[in-house]
Every structure is written in structure tokens, then in C-alpha cells.
Amino acid sequence: MFDFLSREPVHDPLASPTPTAGTEVKTTTCYMCACRCGIRVHLREGDNGPEVRYIDGNPDHPLNKGVICAKGSSGIMKQISPARLTQPLLRKPGTERGAGEFEPISWERAFDMLTERLGKLRATDPKKFALFTGRDQMQALTGLFARQFGTPNYAAHGGFCSVNMAAGMIYTIGGSFWEFGGPDLDHAKLFVMIGTAEDHHSNPLKIALSKFKRQGGRFISINPVRTGYSAIADEWIPIKPGTDGALFMALLHELIASDLVDHAFLKRFTNAPQLVVLDDCERQGLFAFDPDRGPPGDGREPHNKLIWDKADGTVKPAYPEGIADGCDPALEGHYTLADGTRVAPSFQLLRDRVASCTPEWAQAITGIHADRIRKLAREMGETALKQAFELPIPWTDAWGKVHPTTQGRPVAFHAMRGLAAHSNGFQTIRALAVLMSVLGTIDAPGGFRHKAPYPRHIVPNYRAFNSPEMIQPNTPLNAAPLGFPASPEELAINPDGSPIRIDHAFSWEHPLSAHGLMHNVITNAVKGDPYRIDTLLIFMANMAWNSSMNTSAVREMLNRKDEKGEHLIPFIVVCDAFQSETVAFADLVLPDTTYLERHDVMSMLDRPISEFDGPVDSVRIPVLPPTGQCKPFQEVLIELASRLKFPAFTTPEGGRKFADYPDFVVNFQPAPGIGFLMGWRGKDGTEHLRGAPNPKQWEAYAKNNCVFQYHMPETMHYMRNWNREYLDFAKDKGWRQKNDVVQLALYSDTLQSFRLAAQGKSAGRQPPDELRARIDTYFDPLPFWYPPLEEDATDLAAYPLNAITQRPMAMYHSWDSQNAWLRQIHSHNYLHVNPLTAKAAGIADGGWCWVESQWGQVRCMLRYSEAVEPGTVWTWNAIGKADGAWQLAPGADEARKGFLLNHLISEELPFDGPKGGKTISNSDPVTGQAGWYDVRVRIRPAEPEEPAESYPQFASMPVVPGVLGKAASVLTYFAGRKK
């Protein structure tokens, strides 16, 4: 009997489930955000088969340990969403894209259409097919499909998410935040979080933060907005968006000037002592090398470099002589080699770079007082160096030196899109990675720790496709569409320097675009820049709404036609589980399953859920049958690949190699013994990490909470960039192609190789003349701060405010704001503005206002908030909806009160001046990261006679055939049921 006044919990959420009569409990992996927690799904038999009763966290899962958030528990509402698509749809002949008029078709007809169309493209011009996917977790499969098709036009969501974070850190320290590494809060004493909202790594970070604060750790949040995690910070330091790089440069200035740097770490584990050529020549800015030891070191073979030994005043090879006992590599000074070449250690160049980056300089940019910057630098340095500790864990470095203990540096950092989503984000994140490095925190206890399969080599040994002559009919590409260029020779460009790819990724416009530029695909395809495509396949990306930087224009472009009346993008295929805004613009709609209805893998070949102490991968196993005629997109790709007879999917006799997606996961091996899953391999399932395929591998995962975790010995837990035992282990298990050390790149000779080409000092590929200055400026081998590129095209006096978005904790993407439970938390969004700013503009709390940029305007409601710095306005993203989309009721709050900030953003900027007519992507010039947070705005009150609804509004979307519907039954789910 429930006791109303009892303090005893109704149930123990960590206890093993005890199914009641008629119920069954199955485990799988959540997908209500990208955190990928383990969940228990409680089922009961309904009138039409099994139904979800409720979802809770799995206490036996290593990631979330039973913790679940509002999103995770609301997966039941996603499963029965009225917006569920349940059958393939074909646009009715003669109807306009966007009108949403479809007729149901069979899967067989859909497959026949795609096989015929794609087969013709593959047999004639494979690059006319483009595959771009949203927030999926199977890029190892989608990338393989594109490569086997032979098209370079493939990318996932990273270019408009956080490619700056990934590339900026991987090119500097060999790993990055979130899936591939993070803060070690178990050993930290100071935690500094910058530009992070509530989404990435949500539940595990909450668990870690709670423990960290209970243990007395100090938490500082640096963010324009104090929400989510920042609300529990011991100190909030507001900062102007896009200026974090200036703060990091000033912190480096203070740390170096105060000698609060880890000298021993810099000398042995970074390229700080390595000598850089200063003379004006073809190797200016590159590292000096010993010609007797072979070719010069570069991004692929980095180790033939030199240091200056202060002990005897001579030049020595950096490794191993430069780190031998008795050698003292110089970090500062200027020297001359025997041939007269002037050189200096790269750390000296870093010191010179930050010399002028004083706290006063940064104060004028960031809005943070100079004294606070000095105090922050001192707190970081003194905590890292003066509160250091040692763990009794011995390890051996790559050169054979035995370290009897492991040095702890108890300052941890975490950062995400607030740094990444700016056109200056790559160099900003480089600055943060260098800051972490000079404090000695990389893969050290209490600092930043890698997660397998990282760290990667710098530059990772994954070369992206870059050979235009390899685009041949019925021929797979000779390399993956995505990768990590190490020099201009690895760019995806034609002999004339023009881009090979439709999104201009890996071109001179965006050379290190590791994740592609999804946000530019539609614009470039419509312009035919650099060519026209035929078929665009979009999976799980709402490109006609919140996933585009210029929503209204993109919607028009999706329906734009040429002078012959033909669509400029002839055929658009959309695969989604829900009736999103983009579905209306499709020619063919493929209904996807939910995460509760499909097999899926979080693989070491892709984006695993590894922990600090070892690799972890996980799976999803269906707990429900597919709704209606839904098929997992993975199955669609396997079917198409088999029908199109891709070599990797075809037997030597020409037959089908894989029966379905689960069969593919078990039996596909990119290398002997290496597969999508590393647990329970071998014929009998007794081998782990590497082994022959196991036909019962899925069953093994099902019996083990859908997760496999491998605990490495303590001797491999830390210092993995240089840990010989780990480096050998990682190579043996197929995580790394080499067992080379991963020296931290405070100074990037990779970037300098592009700059030398732009300066005309190097042989080989040269950028177009109009891009030389751009490459020369932004490919600086040392981090630096520059204003976001949009500011050059903006009247800053007319548009004085920065505008940004954040994800709300209760919602992840647009798919969540149609969730019946989560809508009760947020049914619409407001523009949050500091009261001083709003009152100065004459706008009341709760009043309607106009927000204007040079690109567009929106009308929305405004709320006062002290938790935002006065020069910034912000809102939750993706809550605003088009009327009729997602099967929301006519006039729903999401459509009439909610709004999109996207209408104020442009995906392109003027390139050769406001009157020149040329444009370039509104993205980071290094990586192509979308500059979502660079827009400048102004606000004014709406007039009393104006409609009390958001602007712009669009024609209501009709109901498409086959949607699940039944909205009225959602909120009464199981109410009054006896069984």
C-alpha cells in the first residue's frame, strides 16, 4: 500500500526489475539524444501486440548506471508519436514540392525505382548521387555505402555540429572531447567548462559533476548564458560569443609570463622544443630536420626533427637523443644550424605569439575584466602544478623509459559547440588544446583523458578521397569520402584547383573539413557549383527547417526549377521516422523505424561509448516489431548495396553476401578479425576485441545488457599518447594503423604546409589566386584569435547583439518537440534577453518583439533573464515548428508561439566585397564548420496591432498518407487498462 507520508521510495530504480504479471523487460540502448544510455523497456501485451509500458535506466550499464533523464523516459511517446510515417510515399505527379501530396507505394516499387535510378548514375557519373545524413550513429556503414557507390558526395551532420571541436583537438592532441575523450572529474580539483549546454554526454556528465562537487571540487563555467550545468557552477564567467579564443590566448600569455607551465612535459611529450626554420625560404615555418636521417618530418611521418640541447650547446635529433638522460632541450631562444639556417623552438614562437595578448587586450574583446583573467590563469596554473599528485601506477613510455608513477594534473576542461560553432572555432579550439597542453593535463589523472580508439596519430592516418580520376563508372572510391588531410596534396580538388565535392569539402575553401559541409549541399546543388547532381538522399536531417542556415531560402531552393521546368535537384529522397517539415519536399519518402524497432551498433569503427579505462561498444536490439511498413535505414542500405552489386556486398559468384543488417554487422570485416562489434568474437564467442566472426554475437550482446566493456590494465590507463604498452595494444587491436607516439602539436607544421602553398613557396598544388590570402591568414601554425568572418560583412553598430541558440535539456532535436510528454515542459520558446538590454529597447518581459539581422527577421516573445550577458540574446533551438508538421494540432504553440532563429542566419557570405557578387560558405575557413553563432542582431518591440504570433508563418502542411495519427489517445495511454 502506498503511504502518502512515507519517506520510502515507491520503488528502487536500481533494483533488478521484477516483471509483474503480463509484462516483460528487455534491454537496449536509448536514442532520445546522442548520449546512448542503457535502458530497460517494460512491455505488456496489448490488443495489437506488445506495447511499451514504461522505460527506465539500466543500472547494469556502464555509461549511465541506471540514471535516466526526461528525454529517455519519454521514448514511449516517440514510439507512438502521431507523426510516425508507416509506409513508403511517392510525390503525386504534377504536384509541387512542399505541398506534401503523396501516394503510398510498396517497398518493392521503392527499391526498384532506387535501384534503376542509382544504377544508371553509378554506371555513368557516380558523383551525381549525394548521400547526406543527420545525427545517425552508423557512419561506418553510410560512409562505406558512398565509397562503394563511387561518389565523393557523402557526409554526416558534423559540419554543422562540432567538426571544429573534433578537428581542432585531433590535429593538436590526437583526440577530442565527448565521445573520444573528456574531463577526469574523479581526480580533478578544478573544472572549467566553456561553451557547453545540456546535451552532449548528458547523464554521465551529471553523475560525474555531482560526485565532483560532493568531493569539494571547484566548478567554473565560462559561457554567455548560465543554464543547465552552468546553473550549479561555483562561479559563472559570462563571455561574449565568439571571443573564447581571445580569452585562451590571454590565459596562455599569463601562464607563460608567470612560468606556470609544465616544462618537463613540454620537453618530452610535445613539439615545443622542436626547431622551426625562420629563414624566408621554401621550408619557412616548417620544422628543421636531419637530411642524413631521411626525408623531413611531416604530418604523416613526424619524427625526423631537431632540438637544441642546452646541456652541451648542440643540435640533436628530437628522438630519441633529444629526450635522453642528460639532454636538456631548449624551449626558448634563437639558434643557427651548421648550414646557417636560423631556427627557434616552437615554444619560443608561441611565447612571441601570446606576448601581446594581455588580459587588457582580451578584456576589450571578451567583456571579462583583466583582473579576472589574471586570477583565472593563476588558479589554473597553481592548481595544475602546485596541487599536483602522483598515482602509484608505473608505465613505460615509447622510448623505453620506465616511469615509476603517473603524474596527476588536477585541472580538467570541457567544451563543445559554444566554441565550435563559429567561423573562428578551429583556431579557438587549437588555443584551448595548447592551453591544456602547457599545463601538462593531456591524458593525465585529473585532466583530459582519451577514450579508445583515441588518441589518433597527428595527423590521423585516414586520407580522404582526393583523386578525381578515380571517380569511374561502377567503381568504388580508392579511399573513404571523409578523412584528415595532412598536406595540400591530399585535398579533394581537380587539376584546376576546383572542388571535387558538391559541398566544397576538402577544397581550398575548407581544406580540413573532416566531416563535410552538409549545410551547403542544397545551395551548391541548386547553383550547380561545381556541377549539377541528380539524386540527393537525406537521412534524419530536417533540411527544410532547423537544419538549414537559411530556412526560407532553402525551402524555395528545394522546389526551384530551370528554364525547362525541371527541378534543379531532380530527385530528392527523404528517409525519416516522422513527418518533419522536410518530408513535404521529398519525391520519395522512406519510413524509418524508431530506435526501439531496429538493430544498431555504437561501434569502435564509428562513435563508440568507451570509458576512460577501456573500450566500450553497444548495440540496439529491437524490443518491438516495426510499426506498419517501416524499415530501418540500415536495412535499406544493405538491400540497395546488394541490388546494386557493390563489391563489398557481393560474393565472388555475384550473389548477395549479407542476408540483412544484423548479418552484415556480424560478418563484415574491414580487416581480418576486426568487425563492427568487438565483444564475443571467434566461432565460439570466447574472443574479445579481435577475432573471427561469431554467428551468435547478437545473442551474446542481448544477454549482456546490449553492451561490451573491456577493462585495460592500469598501466595503460594514462599517458596513452606515449605509453608503449598501450600504443602496441591499440595497433594490435586495429584501433590505430601505427604504434607511433602522438606528440602534441603546439605548433602545426600541417597548417604551415598549406600556408606555404598559399604564399607560393612550395612546389605542388597551389590554391586559386582569390583564395591565397585566405589560406595564408587562417592556416597559421600557431593558434590566434580573429573576429568571426560574418562581422566583416555586418554593420556592427546597426546590429549590436550576438544571437545564439542552445539545446534545452528536455529536448535534443526537432523530433523531441513533438513528444507528448516533453511538450509539457517546453511547448514553445522565448528570446531570452538581459533586462538591461530589453528595457533599453523598450520591450516588456513577456512581450512580443522583432529580432532583425541583415539576413532576415523573426517575431517572437521575449523574456527577461539575468542569466545572460547583456550583449547576447538566445533561445532554445528546434522547438518552433511549421504548422501541420509533426502532426501537431492546428495552431499548436510550437507553430504560433515558437520560432526559429535560423531565419536570421545565412549559409553564405560575400567573398569579394559587398558589391562583388561572389559568395563563400559562412563557415570556418579551415574546417567548414557552420558559423551558426556568428550572426548579429537588433531587437525592437512589436506594435500592439500586430498579430500575437511568431513570424514567419508558412502554409499548413497536410496530413500525409499512412501517418500513425491517434493524437487523442496518446495522453490516455494505458489509462484504465486492466491488463
Short mmCIF file of N, CA, C and O in Angstrom, two decimals, residues 808-869:
data_model
loop_
_atom_site.label_atom_id
_atom_site.label_comp_id
_atom_site.label_asym_id
_atom_site.label_seq_id
_atom_site.Cartn_x
_atom_site.Cartn_y
_atom_site.Cartn_z
N PRO A 808 17.68 22.71 -25.31
CA PRO A 808 17.16 22.54 -23.95
C PRO A 808 17.46 21.15 -23.43
O PRO A 808 17.61 20.20 -24.20
N MET A 809 17.57 21.04 -22.12
CA MET A 809 17.91 19.75 -21.54
C MET A 809 16.84 18.71 -21.85
O MET A 809 17.13 17.52 -21.98
N ALA A 810 15.59 19.14 -21.99
CA ALA A 810 14.50 18.19 -22.17
C ALA A 810 14.30 17.78 -23.62
O ALA A 810 13.46 16.92 -23.90
N MET A 811 15.02 18.39 -24.54
CA MET A 811 14.83 18.06 -25.96
C MET A 811 16.18 18.05 -26.64
O MET A 811 17.05 18.84 -26.32
N TYR A 812 16.31 17.16 -27.64
CA TYR A 812 17.59 17.06 -28.32
C TYR A 812 17.54 17.63 -29.73
O TYR A 812 18.32 18.46 -30.11
N HIS A 813 16.62 17.17 -30.55
CA HIS A 813 16.46 17.66 -31.90
C HIS A 813 14.99 17.98 -32.14
O HIS A 813 14.16 17.86 -31.25
N SER A 814 14.67 18.35 -33.37
CA SER A 814 13.28 18.69 -33.66
C SER A 814 12.35 17.52 -33.42
O SER A 814 11.15 17.71 -33.21
N TRP A 815 12.88 16.28 -33.42
CA TRP A 815 12.00 15.14 -33.21
C TRP A 815 11.41 15.13 -31.80
O TRP A 815 10.40 14.48 -31.55
N ASP A 816 12.04 15.81 -30.84
CA ASP A 816 11.55 15.75 -29.46
C ASP A 816 10.45 16.75 -29.16
O ASP A 816 9.66 16.53 -28.25
N SER A 817 10.40 17.86 -29.88
CA SER A 817 9.40 18.87 -29.53
C SER A 817 8.02 18.51 -30.06
O SER A 817 7.10 19.31 -29.96
N GLN A 818 7.86 17.29 -30.62
CA GLN A 818 6.53 16.78 -30.91
C GLN A 818 6.17 15.66 -29.95
O GLN A 818 5.15 15.00 -30.12
N ASN A 819 7.01 15.45 -28.93
CA ASN A 819 6.80 14.38 -27.96
C ASN A 819 5.76 14.83 -26.93
O ASN A 819 5.90 15.87 -26.30
N ALA A 820 4.72 14.04 -26.77
CA ALA A 820 3.58 14.46 -25.95
C ALA A 820 3.96 14.80 -24.51
O ALA A 820 3.36 15.68 -23.89
N TRP A 821 4.94 14.08 -23.95
CA TRP A 821 5.36 14.38 -22.59
C TRP A 821 6.30 15.58 -22.55
O TRP A 821 6.14 16.48 -21.70
N LEU A 822 7.26 15.61 -23.43
CA LEU A 822 8.25 16.70 -23.39
C LEU A 822 7.64 18.04 -23.76
O LEU A 822 8.12 19.08 -23.33
N ARG A 823 6.60 18.03 -24.58
CA ARG A 823 5.92 19.28 -24.92
C ARG A 823 5.35 19.97 -23.68
O ARG A 823 5.14 21.19 -23.68
N GLN A 824 5.08 19.20 -22.65
CA GLN A 824 4.54 19.80 -21.43
C GLN A 824 5.61 20.58 -20.67
O GLN A 824 5.30 21.40 -19.82
N ILE A 825 6.87 20.32 -20.99
CA ILE A 825 7.96 21.08 -20.39
C ILE A 825 8.24 22.33 -21.22
O ILE A 825 8.41 23.42 -20.69
N HIS A 826 8.32 22.16 -22.53
CA HIS A 826 8.52 23.29 -23.45
C HIS A 826 7.56 23.11 -24.61
O HIS A 826 7.79 22.26 -25.46
N SER A 827 6.52 23.92 -24.68
CA SER A 827 5.67 23.87 -25.87
C SER A 827 6.05 24.96 -26.87
O SER A 827 5.59 24.93 -28.01
N HIS A 828 6.85 25.90 -26.44
CA HIS A 828 7.34 26.94 -27.34
C HIS A 828 8.57 27.58 -26.69
O HIS A 828 8.91 27.26 -25.55
N ASN A 829 9.22 28.44 -27.42
CA ASN A 829 10.44 29.07 -26.91
C ASN A 829 10.29 30.58 -26.87
O ASN A 829 9.40 31.16 -27.52
N TYR A 830 11.15 31.20 -26.09
CA TYR A 830 11.22 32.66 -25.98
C TYR A 830 12.62 33.12 -26.40
O TYR A 830 13.57 32.33 -26.40
N LEU A 831 12.72 34.38 -26.68
CA LEU A 831 14.04 35.00 -26.80
C LEU A 831 14.42 35.49 -25.42
O LEU A 831 13.72 36.31 -24.83
N HIS A 832 15.53 34.99 -24.89
CA HIS A 832 15.98 35.36 -23.54
C HIS A 832 16.98 36.51 -23.65
O HIS A 832 18.00 36.40 -24.34
N VAL A 833 16.69 37.57 -22.93
CA VAL A 833 17.46 38.81 -23.05
C VAL A 833 17.71 39.37 -21.65
O VAL A 833 16.83 39.31 -20.78
N ASN A 834 18.90 39.91 -21.43
CA ASN A 834 19.18 40.57 -20.17
C ASN A 834 18.21 41.75 -19.98
O ASN A 834 17.96 42.50 -20.94
N PRO A 835 17.66 41.94 -18.79
CA PRO A 835 16.70 43.02 -18.58
C PRO A 835 17.24 44.39 -18.99
O PRO A 835 16.49 45.23 -19.52
N LEU A 836 18.53 44.64 -18.76
CA LEU A 836 19.09 45.94 -19.15
C LEU A 836 18.97 46.16 -20.65
O LEU A 836 18.63 47.24 -21.12
N THR A 837 19.25 45.12 -21.40
CA THR A 837 19.19 45.20 -22.86
C THR A 837 17.75 45.34 -23.34
O THR A 837 17.45 46.16 -24.22
N ALA A 838 16.86 44.53 -22.78
CA ALA A 838 15.47 44.56 -23.22
C ALA A 838 14.79 45.88 -22.87
O ALA A 838 14.07 46.45 -23.69
N LYS A 839 15.04 46.38 -21.66
CA LYS A 839 14.42 47.65 -21.27
C LYS A 839 14.93 48.80 -22.11
O LYS A 839 14.17 49.72 -22.46
N ALA A 840 16.21 48.76 -22.44
CA ALA A 840 16.76 49.81 -23.30
C ALA A 840 16.09 49.82 -24.66
O ALA A 840 15.98 50.87 -25.31
N ALA A 841 15.62 48.66 -25.11
CA ALA A 841 14.92 48.56 -26.40
C ALA A 841 13.42 48.79 -26.25
O ALA A 841 12.70 48.78 -27.26
N GLY A 842 12.94 48.98 -25.03
CA GLY A 842 11.53 49.25 -24.81
C GLY A 842 10.64 48.03 -24.91
O GLY A 842 9.47 48.15 -25.27
N ILE A 843 11.16 46.86 -24.55
CA ILE A 843 10.40 45.63 -24.68
C ILE A 843 10.10 45.08 -23.28
O ILE A 843 11.00 44.94 -22.45
N ALA A 844 8.84 44.78 -23.01
CA ALA A 844 8.42 44.29 -21.71
C ALA A 844 8.70 42.80 -21.58
O ALA A 844 8.78 42.07 -22.58
N ASP A 845 8.86 42.35 -20.35
CA ASP A 845 9.01 40.93 -20.08
C ASP A 845 7.75 40.20 -20.55
O ASP A 845 6.64 40.54 -20.13
N GLY A 846 7.91 39.22 -21.41
CA GLY A 846 6.77 38.50 -21.96
C GLY A 846 6.17 39.14 -23.20
O GLY A 846 5.24 38.59 -23.79
N GLY A 847 6.71 40.27 -23.61
CA GLY A 847 6.16 40.98 -24.76
C GLY A 847 6.64 40.42 -26.08
O GLY A 847 7.65 39.73 -26.17
N TRP A 848 5.91 40.76 -27.14
CA TRP A 848 6.32 40.38 -28.49
C TRP A 848 7.33 41.38 -29.01
O TRP A 848 7.24 42.59 -28.74
N CYS A 849 8.30 40.87 -29.76
CA CYS A 849 9.33 41.74 -30.29
C CYS A 849 9.77 41.26 -31.66
O CYS A 849 9.46 40.13 -32.07
N TRP A 850 10.49 42.13 -32.35
CA TRP A 850 11.12 41.76 -33.62
C TRP A 850 12.62 41.61 -33.39
O TRP A 850 13.24 42.42 -32.69
N VAL A 851 13.17 40.56 -33.95
CA VAL A 851 14.61 40.35 -33.94
C VAL A 851 15.05 40.39 -35.40
O VAL A 851 14.54 39.66 -36.24
N GLU A 852 15.99 41.28 -35.69
CA GLU A 852 16.38 41.50 -37.08
C GLU A 852 17.89 41.33 -37.23
O GLU A 852 18.67 41.79 -36.41
N SER A 853 18.28 40.64 -38.30
CA SER A 853 19.66 40.61 -38.75
C SER A 853 19.70 41.17 -40.16
O SER A 853 18.65 41.50 -40.73
N GLN A 854 20.87 41.26 -40.73
CA GLN A 854 20.93 41.74 -42.10
C GLN A 854 20.36 40.71 -43.08
O GLN A 854 20.09 41.04 -44.24
N TRP A 855 20.11 39.50 -42.61
CA TRP A 855 19.64 38.44 -43.49
C TRP A 855 18.14 38.21 -43.39
O TRP A 855 17.55 37.63 -44.31
N GLY A 856 17.50 38.60 -42.28
CA GLY A 856 16.07 38.33 -42.13
C GLY A 856 15.56 38.83 -40.80
O GLY A 856 16.27 39.50 -40.04
N GLN A 857 14.32 38.49 -40.50
CA GLN A 857 13.71 38.92 -39.25
C GLN A 857 12.72 37.87 -38.76
O GLN A 857 12.16 37.11 -39.54
N VAL A 858 12.56 37.84 -37.43
CA VAL A 858 11.55 36.98 -36.81
C VAL A 858 10.81 37.79 -35.77
O VAL A 858 11.35 38.74 -35.18
N ARG A 859 9.56 37.41 -35.57
CA ARG A 859 8.77 37.98 -34.47
C ARG A 859 8.59 36.88 -33.44
O ARG A 859 8.26 35.73 -33.77
N CYS A 860 8.82 37.22 -32.17
CA CYS A 860 8.77 36.21 -31.12
C CYS A 860 8.45 36.87 -29.80
O CYS A 860 8.37 38.11 -29.70
N MET A 861 8.28 36.06 -28.78
CA MET A 861 8.10 36.58 -27.43
C MET A 861 9.44 36.64 -26.71
O MET A 861 10.30 35.79 -26.92
N LEU A 862 9.57 37.61 -25.84
CA LEU A 862 10.84 37.86 -25.14
C LEU A 862 10.64 37.67 -23.66
O LEU A 862 9.61 38.05 -23.10
N ARG A 863 11.65 37.12 -23.02
CA ARG A 863 11.64 37.00 -21.56
C ARG A 863 12.93 37.59 -20.99
O ARG A 863 14.00 37.44 -21.56
N TYR A 864 12.78 38.26 -19.85
CA TYR A 864 13.94 38.80 -19.16
C TYR A 864 14.72 37.66 -18.50
O TYR A 864 14.15 36.71 -17.98
N SER A 865 16.03 37.77 -18.50
CA SER A 865 16.86 36.79 -17.82
C SER A 865 18.17 37.43 -17.39
O SER A 865 18.89 37.99 -18.22
N GLU A 866 18.46 37.35 -16.10
CA GLU A 866 19.73 37.82 -15.59
C GLU A 866 20.87 36.85 -15.94
O GLU A 866 22.04 37.20 -15.83
N ALA A 867 20.48 35.64 -16.39
CA ALA A 867 21.48 34.61 -16.67
C ALA A 867 21.96 34.67 -18.11
O ALA A 867 22.22 33.65 -18.73
N VAL A 868 22.10 35.86 -18.64
CA VAL A 868 22.64 36.05 -19.99
C VAL A 868 23.40 37.36 -20.00
O VAL A 868 22.96 38.35 -19.42
N GLU A 869 24.57 37.36 -20.62
CA GLU A 869 25.35 38.59 -20.63
C GLU A 869 24.64 39.64 -21.52
O GLU A 869 23.96 39.29 -22.48
#
